[in-house]
Tab-separated table of C-alpha atoms in Angstrom:
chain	number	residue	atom	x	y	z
A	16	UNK	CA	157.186	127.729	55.364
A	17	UNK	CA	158.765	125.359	57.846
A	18	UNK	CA	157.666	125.632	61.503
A	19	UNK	CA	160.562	127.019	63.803
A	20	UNK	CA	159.835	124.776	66.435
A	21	UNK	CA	158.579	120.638	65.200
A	22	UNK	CA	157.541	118.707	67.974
A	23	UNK	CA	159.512	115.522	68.727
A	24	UNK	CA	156.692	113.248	67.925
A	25	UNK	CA	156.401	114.603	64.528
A	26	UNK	CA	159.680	114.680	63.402
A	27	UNK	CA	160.017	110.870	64.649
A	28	UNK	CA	156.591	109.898	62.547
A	29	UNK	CA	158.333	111.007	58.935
A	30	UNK	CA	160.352	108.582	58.742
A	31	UNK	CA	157.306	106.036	58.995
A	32	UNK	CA	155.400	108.626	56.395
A	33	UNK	CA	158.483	108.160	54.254
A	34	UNK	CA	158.154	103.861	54.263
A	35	UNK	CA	154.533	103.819	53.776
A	36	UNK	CA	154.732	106.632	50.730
A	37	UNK	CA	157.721	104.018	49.002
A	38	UNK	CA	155.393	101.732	49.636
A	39	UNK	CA	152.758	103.188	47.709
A	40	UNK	CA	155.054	104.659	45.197
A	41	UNK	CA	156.312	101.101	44.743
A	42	UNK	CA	152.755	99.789	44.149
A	43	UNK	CA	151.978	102.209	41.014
A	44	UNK	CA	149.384	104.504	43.398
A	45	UNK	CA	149.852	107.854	42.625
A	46	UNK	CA	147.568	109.824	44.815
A	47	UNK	CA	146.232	109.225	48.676
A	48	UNK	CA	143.865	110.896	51.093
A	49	UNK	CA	144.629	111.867	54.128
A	50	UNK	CA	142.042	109.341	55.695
A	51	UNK	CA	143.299	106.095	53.602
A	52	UNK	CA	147.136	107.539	54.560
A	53	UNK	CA	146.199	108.248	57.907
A	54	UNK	CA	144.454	104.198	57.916
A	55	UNK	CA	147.856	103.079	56.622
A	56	UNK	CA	149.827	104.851	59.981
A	57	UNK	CA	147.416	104.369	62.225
A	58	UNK	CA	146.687	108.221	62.401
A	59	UNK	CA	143.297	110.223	61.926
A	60	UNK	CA	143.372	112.306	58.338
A	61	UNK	CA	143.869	115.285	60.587
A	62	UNK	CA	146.605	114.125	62.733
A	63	UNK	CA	148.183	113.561	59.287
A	64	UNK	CA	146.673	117.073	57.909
A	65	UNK	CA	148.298	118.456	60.811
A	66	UNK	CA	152.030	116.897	60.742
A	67	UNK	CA	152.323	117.683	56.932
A	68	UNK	CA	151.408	121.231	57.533
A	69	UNK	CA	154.382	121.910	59.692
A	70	UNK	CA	156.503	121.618	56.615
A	71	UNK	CA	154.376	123.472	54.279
A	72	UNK	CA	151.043	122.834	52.214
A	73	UNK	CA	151.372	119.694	50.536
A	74	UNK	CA	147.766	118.249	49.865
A	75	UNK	CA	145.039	119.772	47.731
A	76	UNK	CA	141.099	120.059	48.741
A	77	UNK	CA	139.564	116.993	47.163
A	78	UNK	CA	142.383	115.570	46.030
A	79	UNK	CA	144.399	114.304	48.272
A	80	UNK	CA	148.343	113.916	48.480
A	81	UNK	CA	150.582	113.381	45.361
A	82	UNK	CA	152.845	110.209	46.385
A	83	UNK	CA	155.509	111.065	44.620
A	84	UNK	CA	155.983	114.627	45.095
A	85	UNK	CA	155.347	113.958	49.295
A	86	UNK	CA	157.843	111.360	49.165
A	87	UNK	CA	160.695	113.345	47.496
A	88	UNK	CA	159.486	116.394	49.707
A	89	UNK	CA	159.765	114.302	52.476
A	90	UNK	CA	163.080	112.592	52.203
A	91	UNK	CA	164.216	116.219	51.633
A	92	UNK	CA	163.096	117.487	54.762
A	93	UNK	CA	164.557	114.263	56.746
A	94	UNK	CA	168.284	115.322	54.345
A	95	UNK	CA	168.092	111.501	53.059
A	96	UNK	CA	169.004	113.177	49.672
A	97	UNK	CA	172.542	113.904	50.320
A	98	UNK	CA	174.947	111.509	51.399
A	99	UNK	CA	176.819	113.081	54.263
A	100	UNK	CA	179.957	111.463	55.300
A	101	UNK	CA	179.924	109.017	58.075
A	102	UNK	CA	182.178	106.524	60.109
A	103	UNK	CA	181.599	103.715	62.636
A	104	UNK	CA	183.619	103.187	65.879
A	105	UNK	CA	183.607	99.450	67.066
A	106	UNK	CA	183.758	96.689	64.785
A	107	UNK	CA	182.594	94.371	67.089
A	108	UNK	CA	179.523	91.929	66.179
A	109	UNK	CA	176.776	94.841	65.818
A	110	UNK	CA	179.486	97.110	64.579
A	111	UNK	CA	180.166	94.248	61.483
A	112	UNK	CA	176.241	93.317	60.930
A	113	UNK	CA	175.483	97.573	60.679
A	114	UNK	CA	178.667	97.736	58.318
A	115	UNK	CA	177.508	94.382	56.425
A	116	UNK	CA	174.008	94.751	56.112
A	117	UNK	CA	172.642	98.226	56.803
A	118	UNK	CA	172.157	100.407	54.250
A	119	UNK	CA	173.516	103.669	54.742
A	120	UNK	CA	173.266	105.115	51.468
A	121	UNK	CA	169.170	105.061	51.478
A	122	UNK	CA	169.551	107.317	54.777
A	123	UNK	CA	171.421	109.764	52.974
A	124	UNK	CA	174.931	108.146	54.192
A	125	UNK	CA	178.516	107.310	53.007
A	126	UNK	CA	179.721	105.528	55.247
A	127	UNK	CA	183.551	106.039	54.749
A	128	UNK	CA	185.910	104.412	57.419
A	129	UNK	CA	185.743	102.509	60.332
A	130	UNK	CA	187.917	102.324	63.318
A	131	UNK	CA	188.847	99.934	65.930
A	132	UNK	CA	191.726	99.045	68.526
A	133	UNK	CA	192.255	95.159	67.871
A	134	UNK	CA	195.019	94.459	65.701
A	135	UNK	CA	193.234	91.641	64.485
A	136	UNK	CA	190.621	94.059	62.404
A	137	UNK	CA	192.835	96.798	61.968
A	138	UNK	CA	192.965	96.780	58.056
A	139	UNK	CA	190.328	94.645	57.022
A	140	UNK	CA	188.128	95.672	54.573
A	141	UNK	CA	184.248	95.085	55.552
A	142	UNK	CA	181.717	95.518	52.593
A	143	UNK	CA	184.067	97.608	50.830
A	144	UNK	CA	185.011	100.000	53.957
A	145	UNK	CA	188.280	99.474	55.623
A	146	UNK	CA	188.687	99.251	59.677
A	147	UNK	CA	191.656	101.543	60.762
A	148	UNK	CA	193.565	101.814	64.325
A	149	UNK	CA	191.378	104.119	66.282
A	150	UNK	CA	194.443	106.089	67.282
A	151	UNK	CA	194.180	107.689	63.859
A	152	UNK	CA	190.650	109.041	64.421
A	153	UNK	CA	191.482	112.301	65.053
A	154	UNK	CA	193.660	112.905	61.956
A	155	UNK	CA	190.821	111.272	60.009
A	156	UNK	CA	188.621	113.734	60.854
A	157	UNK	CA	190.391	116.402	60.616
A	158	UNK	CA	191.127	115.324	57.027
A	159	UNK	CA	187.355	114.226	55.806
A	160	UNK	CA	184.169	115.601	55.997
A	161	UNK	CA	182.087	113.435	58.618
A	162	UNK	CA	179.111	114.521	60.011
A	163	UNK	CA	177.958	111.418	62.345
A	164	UNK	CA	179.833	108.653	64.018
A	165	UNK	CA	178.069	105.705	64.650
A	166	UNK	CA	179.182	104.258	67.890
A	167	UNK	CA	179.366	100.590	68.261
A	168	UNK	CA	181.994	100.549	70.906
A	169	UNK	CA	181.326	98.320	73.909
A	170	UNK	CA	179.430	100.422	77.037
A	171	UNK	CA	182.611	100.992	79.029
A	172	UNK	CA	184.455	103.210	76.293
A	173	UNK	CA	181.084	105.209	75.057
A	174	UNK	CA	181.926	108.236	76.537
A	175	UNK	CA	185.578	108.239	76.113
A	176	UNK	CA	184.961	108.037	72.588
A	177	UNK	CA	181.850	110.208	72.455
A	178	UNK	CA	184.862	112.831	74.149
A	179	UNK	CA	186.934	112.590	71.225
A	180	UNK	CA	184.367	112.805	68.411
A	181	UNK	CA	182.471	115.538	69.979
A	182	UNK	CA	186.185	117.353	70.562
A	183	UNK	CA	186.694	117.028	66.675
A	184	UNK	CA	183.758	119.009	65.520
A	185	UNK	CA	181.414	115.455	65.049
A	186	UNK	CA	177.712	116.802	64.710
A	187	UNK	CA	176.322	113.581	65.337
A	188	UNK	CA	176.233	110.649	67.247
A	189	UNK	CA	174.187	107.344	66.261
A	190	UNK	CA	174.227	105.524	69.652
A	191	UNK	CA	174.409	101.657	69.713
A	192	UNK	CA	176.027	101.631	73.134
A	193	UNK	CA	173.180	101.071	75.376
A	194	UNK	CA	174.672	103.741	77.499
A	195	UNK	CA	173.208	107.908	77.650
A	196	UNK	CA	176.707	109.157	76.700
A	197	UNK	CA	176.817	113.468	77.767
A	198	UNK	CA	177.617	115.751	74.914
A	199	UNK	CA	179.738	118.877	77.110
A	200	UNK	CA	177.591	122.044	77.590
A	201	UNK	CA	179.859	123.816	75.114
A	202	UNK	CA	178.944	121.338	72.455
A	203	UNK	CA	175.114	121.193	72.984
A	204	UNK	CA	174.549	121.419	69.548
A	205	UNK	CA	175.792	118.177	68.653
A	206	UNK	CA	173.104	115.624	68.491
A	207	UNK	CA	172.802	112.034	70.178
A	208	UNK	CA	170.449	109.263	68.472
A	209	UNK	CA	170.224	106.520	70.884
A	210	UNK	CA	169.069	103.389	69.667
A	211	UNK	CA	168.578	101.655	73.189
A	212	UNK	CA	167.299	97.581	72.639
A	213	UNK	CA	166.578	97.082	76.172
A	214	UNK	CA	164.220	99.752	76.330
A	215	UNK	CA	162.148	98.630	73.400
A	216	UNK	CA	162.471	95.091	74.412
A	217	UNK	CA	161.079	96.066	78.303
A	218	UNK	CA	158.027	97.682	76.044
A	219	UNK	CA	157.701	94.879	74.307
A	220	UNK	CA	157.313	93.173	77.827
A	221	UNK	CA	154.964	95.699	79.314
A	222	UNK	CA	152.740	95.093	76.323
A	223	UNK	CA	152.546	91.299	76.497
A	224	UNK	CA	152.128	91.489	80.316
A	225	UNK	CA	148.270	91.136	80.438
A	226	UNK	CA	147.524	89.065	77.265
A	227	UNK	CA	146.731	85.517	77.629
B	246	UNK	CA	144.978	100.965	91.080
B	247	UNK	CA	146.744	100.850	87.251
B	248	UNK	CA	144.128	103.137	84.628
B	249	UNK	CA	143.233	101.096	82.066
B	250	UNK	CA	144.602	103.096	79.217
B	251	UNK	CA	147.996	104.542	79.522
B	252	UNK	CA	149.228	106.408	76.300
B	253	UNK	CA	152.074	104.893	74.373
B	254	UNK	CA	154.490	107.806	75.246
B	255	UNK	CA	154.201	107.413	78.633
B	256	UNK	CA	154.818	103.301	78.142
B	257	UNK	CA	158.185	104.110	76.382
B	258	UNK	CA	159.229	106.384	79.163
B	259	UNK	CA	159.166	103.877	81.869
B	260	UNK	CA	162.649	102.391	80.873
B	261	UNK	CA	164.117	105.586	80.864
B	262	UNK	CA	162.884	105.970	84.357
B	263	UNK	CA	164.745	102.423	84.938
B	264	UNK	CA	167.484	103.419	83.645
B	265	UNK	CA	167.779	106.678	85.596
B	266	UNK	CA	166.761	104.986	88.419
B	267	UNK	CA	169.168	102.258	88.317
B	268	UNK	CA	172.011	105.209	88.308
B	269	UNK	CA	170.780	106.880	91.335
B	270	UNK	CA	170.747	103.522	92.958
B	271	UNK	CA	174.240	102.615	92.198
B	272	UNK	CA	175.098	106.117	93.598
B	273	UNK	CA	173.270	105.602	96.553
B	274	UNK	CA	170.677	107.638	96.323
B	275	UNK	CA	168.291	107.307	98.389
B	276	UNK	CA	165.462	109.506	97.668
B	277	UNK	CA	164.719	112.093	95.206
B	278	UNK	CA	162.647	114.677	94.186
B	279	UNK	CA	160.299	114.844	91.255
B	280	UNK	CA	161.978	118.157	89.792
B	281	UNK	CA	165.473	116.480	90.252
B	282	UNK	CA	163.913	113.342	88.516
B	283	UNK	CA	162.906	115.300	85.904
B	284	UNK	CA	166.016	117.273	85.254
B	285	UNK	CA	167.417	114.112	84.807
B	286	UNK	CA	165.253	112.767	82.472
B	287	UNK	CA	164.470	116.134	80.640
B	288	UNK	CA	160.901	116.382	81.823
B	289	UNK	CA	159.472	118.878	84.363
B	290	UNK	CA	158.325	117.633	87.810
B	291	UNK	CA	154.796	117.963	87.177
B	292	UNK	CA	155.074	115.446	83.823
B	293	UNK	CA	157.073	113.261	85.971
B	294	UNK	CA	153.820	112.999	88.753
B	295	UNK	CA	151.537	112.104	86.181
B	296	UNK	CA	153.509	109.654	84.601
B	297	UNK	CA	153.602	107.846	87.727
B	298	UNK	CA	150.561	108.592	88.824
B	299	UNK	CA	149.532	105.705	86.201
B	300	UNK	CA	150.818	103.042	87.905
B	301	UNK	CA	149.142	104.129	91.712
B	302	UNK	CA	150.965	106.396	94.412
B	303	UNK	CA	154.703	106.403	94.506
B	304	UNK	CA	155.725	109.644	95.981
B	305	UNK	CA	155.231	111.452	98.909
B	306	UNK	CA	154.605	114.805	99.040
B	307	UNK	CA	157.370	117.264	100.739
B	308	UNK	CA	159.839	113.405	100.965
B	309	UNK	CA	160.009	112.498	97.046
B	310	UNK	CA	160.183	109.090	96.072
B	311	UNK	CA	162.311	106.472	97.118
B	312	UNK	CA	164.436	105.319	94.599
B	313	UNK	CA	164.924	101.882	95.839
B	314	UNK	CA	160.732	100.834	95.650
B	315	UNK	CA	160.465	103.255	92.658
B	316	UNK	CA	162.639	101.265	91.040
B	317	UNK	CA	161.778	97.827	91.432
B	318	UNK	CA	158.046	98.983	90.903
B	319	UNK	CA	158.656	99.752	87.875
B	320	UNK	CA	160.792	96.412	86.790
B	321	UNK	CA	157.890	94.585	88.298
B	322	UNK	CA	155.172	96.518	86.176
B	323	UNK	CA	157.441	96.493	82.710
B	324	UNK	CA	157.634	92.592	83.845
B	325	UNK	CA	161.417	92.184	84.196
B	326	UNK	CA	161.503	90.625	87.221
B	327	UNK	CA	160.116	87.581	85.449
B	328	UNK	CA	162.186	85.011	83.415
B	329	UNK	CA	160.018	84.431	79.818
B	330	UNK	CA	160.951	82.591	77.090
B	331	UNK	CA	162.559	84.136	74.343
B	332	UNK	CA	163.823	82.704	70.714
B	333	UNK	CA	165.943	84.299	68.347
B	334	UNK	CA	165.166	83.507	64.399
B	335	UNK	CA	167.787	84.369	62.260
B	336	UNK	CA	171.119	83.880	63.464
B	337	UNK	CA	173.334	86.626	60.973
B	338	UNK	CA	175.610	89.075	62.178
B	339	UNK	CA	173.106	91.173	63.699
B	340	UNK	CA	171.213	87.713	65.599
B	341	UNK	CA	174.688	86.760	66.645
B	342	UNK	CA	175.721	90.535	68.071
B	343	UNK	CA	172.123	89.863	69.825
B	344	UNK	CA	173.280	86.484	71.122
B	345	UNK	CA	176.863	87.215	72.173
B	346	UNK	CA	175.990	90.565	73.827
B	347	UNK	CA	172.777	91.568	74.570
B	348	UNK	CA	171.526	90.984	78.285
B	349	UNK	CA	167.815	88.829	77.802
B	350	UNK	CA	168.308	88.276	81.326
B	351	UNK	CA	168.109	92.279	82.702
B	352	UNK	CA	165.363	92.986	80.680
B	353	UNK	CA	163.523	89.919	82.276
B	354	UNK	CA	163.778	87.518	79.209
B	355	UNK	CA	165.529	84.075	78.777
B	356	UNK	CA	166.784	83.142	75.498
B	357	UNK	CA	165.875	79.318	75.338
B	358	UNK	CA	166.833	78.976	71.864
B	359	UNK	CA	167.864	80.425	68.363
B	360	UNK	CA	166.549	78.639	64.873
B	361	UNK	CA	168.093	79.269	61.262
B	362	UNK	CA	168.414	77.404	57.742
B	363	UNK	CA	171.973	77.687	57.523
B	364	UNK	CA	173.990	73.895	57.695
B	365	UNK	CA	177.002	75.818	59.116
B	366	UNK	CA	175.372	77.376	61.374
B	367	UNK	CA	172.614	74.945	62.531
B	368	UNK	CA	174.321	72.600	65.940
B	369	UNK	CA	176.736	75.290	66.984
B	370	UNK	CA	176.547	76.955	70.675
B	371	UNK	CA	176.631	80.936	70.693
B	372	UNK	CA	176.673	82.340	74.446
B	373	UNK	CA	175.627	79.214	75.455
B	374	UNK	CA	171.909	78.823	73.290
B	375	UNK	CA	172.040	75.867	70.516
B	376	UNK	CA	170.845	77.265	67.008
B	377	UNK	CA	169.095	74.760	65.566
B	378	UNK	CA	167.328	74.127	62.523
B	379	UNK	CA	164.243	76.392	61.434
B	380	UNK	CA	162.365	73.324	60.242
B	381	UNK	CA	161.909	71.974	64.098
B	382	UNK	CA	161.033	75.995	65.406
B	383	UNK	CA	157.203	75.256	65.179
B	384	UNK	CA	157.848	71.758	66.981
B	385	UNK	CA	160.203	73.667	69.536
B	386	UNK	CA	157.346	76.448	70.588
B	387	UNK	CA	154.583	73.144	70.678
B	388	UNK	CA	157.124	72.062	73.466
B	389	UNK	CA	158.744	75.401	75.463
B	390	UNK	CA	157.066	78.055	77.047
B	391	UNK	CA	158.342	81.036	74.682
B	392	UNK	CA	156.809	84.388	74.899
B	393	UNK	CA	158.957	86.360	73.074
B	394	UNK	CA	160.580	85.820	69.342
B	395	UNK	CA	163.397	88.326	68.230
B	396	UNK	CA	163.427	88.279	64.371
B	397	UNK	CA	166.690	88.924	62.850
B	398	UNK	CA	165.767	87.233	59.310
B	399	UNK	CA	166.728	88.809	55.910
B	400	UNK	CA	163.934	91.182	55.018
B	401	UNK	CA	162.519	88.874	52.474
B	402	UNK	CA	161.453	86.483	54.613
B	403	UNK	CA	160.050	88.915	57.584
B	404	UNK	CA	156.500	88.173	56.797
B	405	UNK	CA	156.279	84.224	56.358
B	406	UNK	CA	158.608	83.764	60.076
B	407	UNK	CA	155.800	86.024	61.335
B	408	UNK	CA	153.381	83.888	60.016
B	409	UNK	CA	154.147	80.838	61.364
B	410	UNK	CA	155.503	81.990	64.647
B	411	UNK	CA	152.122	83.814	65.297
B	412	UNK	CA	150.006	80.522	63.621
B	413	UNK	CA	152.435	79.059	66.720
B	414	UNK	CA	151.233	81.205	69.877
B	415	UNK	CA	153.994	83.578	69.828
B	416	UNK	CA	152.534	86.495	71.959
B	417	UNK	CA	155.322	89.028	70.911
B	418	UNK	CA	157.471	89.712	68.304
B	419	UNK	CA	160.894	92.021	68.164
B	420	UNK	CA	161.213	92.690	64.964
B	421	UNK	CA	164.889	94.086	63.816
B	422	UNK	CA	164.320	93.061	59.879
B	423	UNK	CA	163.353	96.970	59.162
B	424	UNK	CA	160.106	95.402	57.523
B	425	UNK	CA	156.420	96.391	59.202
B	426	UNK	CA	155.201	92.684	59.650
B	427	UNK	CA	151.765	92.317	59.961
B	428	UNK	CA	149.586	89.789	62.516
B	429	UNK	CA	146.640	88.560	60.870
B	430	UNK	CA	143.195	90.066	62.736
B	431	UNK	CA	142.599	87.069	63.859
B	432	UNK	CA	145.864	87.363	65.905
B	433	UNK	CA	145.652	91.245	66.833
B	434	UNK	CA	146.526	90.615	70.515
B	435	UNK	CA	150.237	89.547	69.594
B	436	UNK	CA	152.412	92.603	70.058
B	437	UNK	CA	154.859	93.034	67.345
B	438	UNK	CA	157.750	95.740	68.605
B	439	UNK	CA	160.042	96.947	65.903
B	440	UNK	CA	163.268	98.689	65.691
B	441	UNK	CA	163.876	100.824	62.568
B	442	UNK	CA	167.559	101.568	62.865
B	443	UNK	CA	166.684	103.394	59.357
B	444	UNK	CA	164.182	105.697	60.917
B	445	UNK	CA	166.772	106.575	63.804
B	446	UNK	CA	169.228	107.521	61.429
B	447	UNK	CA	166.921	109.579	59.810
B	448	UNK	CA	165.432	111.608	62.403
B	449	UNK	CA	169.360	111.770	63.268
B	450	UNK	CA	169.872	113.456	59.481
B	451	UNK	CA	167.075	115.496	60.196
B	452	UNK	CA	168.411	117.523	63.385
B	453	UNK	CA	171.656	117.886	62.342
B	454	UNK	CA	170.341	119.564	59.339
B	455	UNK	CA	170.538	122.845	60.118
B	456	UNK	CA	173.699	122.819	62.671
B	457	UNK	CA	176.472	123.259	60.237
């Protein structure tokens, strides 16, 4: 019953429906209406009637959601059930506090290996995943099952890299780089999450401007 | 000649219109349509007209816009050609990847300062900015002029640095903890701007779903 086409907006709110439902879940409430829901995202009971129906009929008339059961349904629709095999390309600073403190697992990531091209992290272990000479990424892949690359490298190698990862079958890229790296037309079908700071920080800025 | 309310979506476009922008500039472009605009920002020229048409009159019709005054328009309305204060709380491997490589300065913020509870870490100099004890932060913003905190605190403690930094002044807050902090009402004009790196990766999961 899923939608063919899930407009961008949507698909970037369930992640937020899937915190606010642990939430819940975490504080022993069972069932929610789409009103209180829709108080707790900041969304009108039918913007949040409306998202939920794109992925099939979840509520009931009078009842309201079932926490649980939209929280599992949900994580399954965002894949956060599997782990899918990942690695992370630039252990510099952010590459280190992503490999130290983020947790991939509760995404529905492994993350397996890490690469690099300073001998001086070559063969560390970080958090229990070793950092290998970059040179080897290639035969890495070849040899595991990796479906996204988080790229941590610094701006000036972001496409370079983004070349060879898309060139060995990568189907995603998690972009730290600050830079829009280009996926070739013949791979359009791999997919680039950027995570750009500056750009939320210059929000941040624009919404500060006119108070006090 | 700015409307009063302009939708959140078309806020969070503007530094992708900086961005792009600041490419044709370097390129020397001069001037440029708002269908070529759009192709490269994946919008049509009609959504790029009313975008700008937010902010006043930019274009002209049959000549396009020039880059050049496009672009530092929109710097001057997303407020980065200003200097504000900025403090970082929570100097870990992700505050220190902030501190060693992020540019405050581009994105029209100065980082005066950055405050944690650490002994080994409290007197040393990172990119130049003392970290100094959190005890003396609410002493600190009594004396600066600091618009801006960046919280890069364990989760646990999200909440109480938002607390007192808001009981402070603070008038914005980037949040990287992956916690939704809340302002008291009493505070509801400071803007808190979060990055979810978990929600990235997740709408990440979710379009690669289907792709084999």
């Amino acid at each position: 019953m899923r939608k063919d086409k899930i407009s961008n907006a949507v698909i970037r709110r369930l992640p937020r429906y899937c915190r606010n439902l642990e939430a819940l879940r975490r504080d022993g409430v069972e069932r929610i209406s789409s009103s209180a829901l829709g108080r707790n995202m900041g969304l009108t009971a039918s913007q949040i009637r409306q998202d939920l129906s794109c992925f099939g009929e979840f509520g009931q008339q009078g009842y309201g959601y079932n926490v649980e059961s939209l929280y599992q349904e949900i994580r399954e629709i965002l894949g956060m059930h599997r782990q899918r095999g990942a690695i992370l390309v630039g252990v510099g600073n952010l590459g280190r506090a992503l490999m130290r403190n983020f947790d991939f697992a509760s995404s529905g990531f492994d993350l397996q290996a890490a690469f690099d091209i300073q001998p001086e992290v070559i063969g560390r272990e970080i958090h229990g995943v070793t950092v290998r000479d970059a040179a080897g990424m290639e035969e890495y892949l070849e040899a595991h099952d990796v479906a996204v690359a988080v790229l941590t490298v610094p701006q000036q190698h972001a496409q370079r890299v983004t070349d060879r990862l898309v060139a060995c079958g990568i189907r995603g890229i998690w972009n730290f780089t600050n830079f829009d790296v280009e996926v070739p037309e013949e791979h359009a079908d791999v997919v680039v999450e950027s995570i750009h700071f500056s750009d939320s920080l210059q929000v941040l800025s624009y919404l500060i401007r006119d108070n006090a």
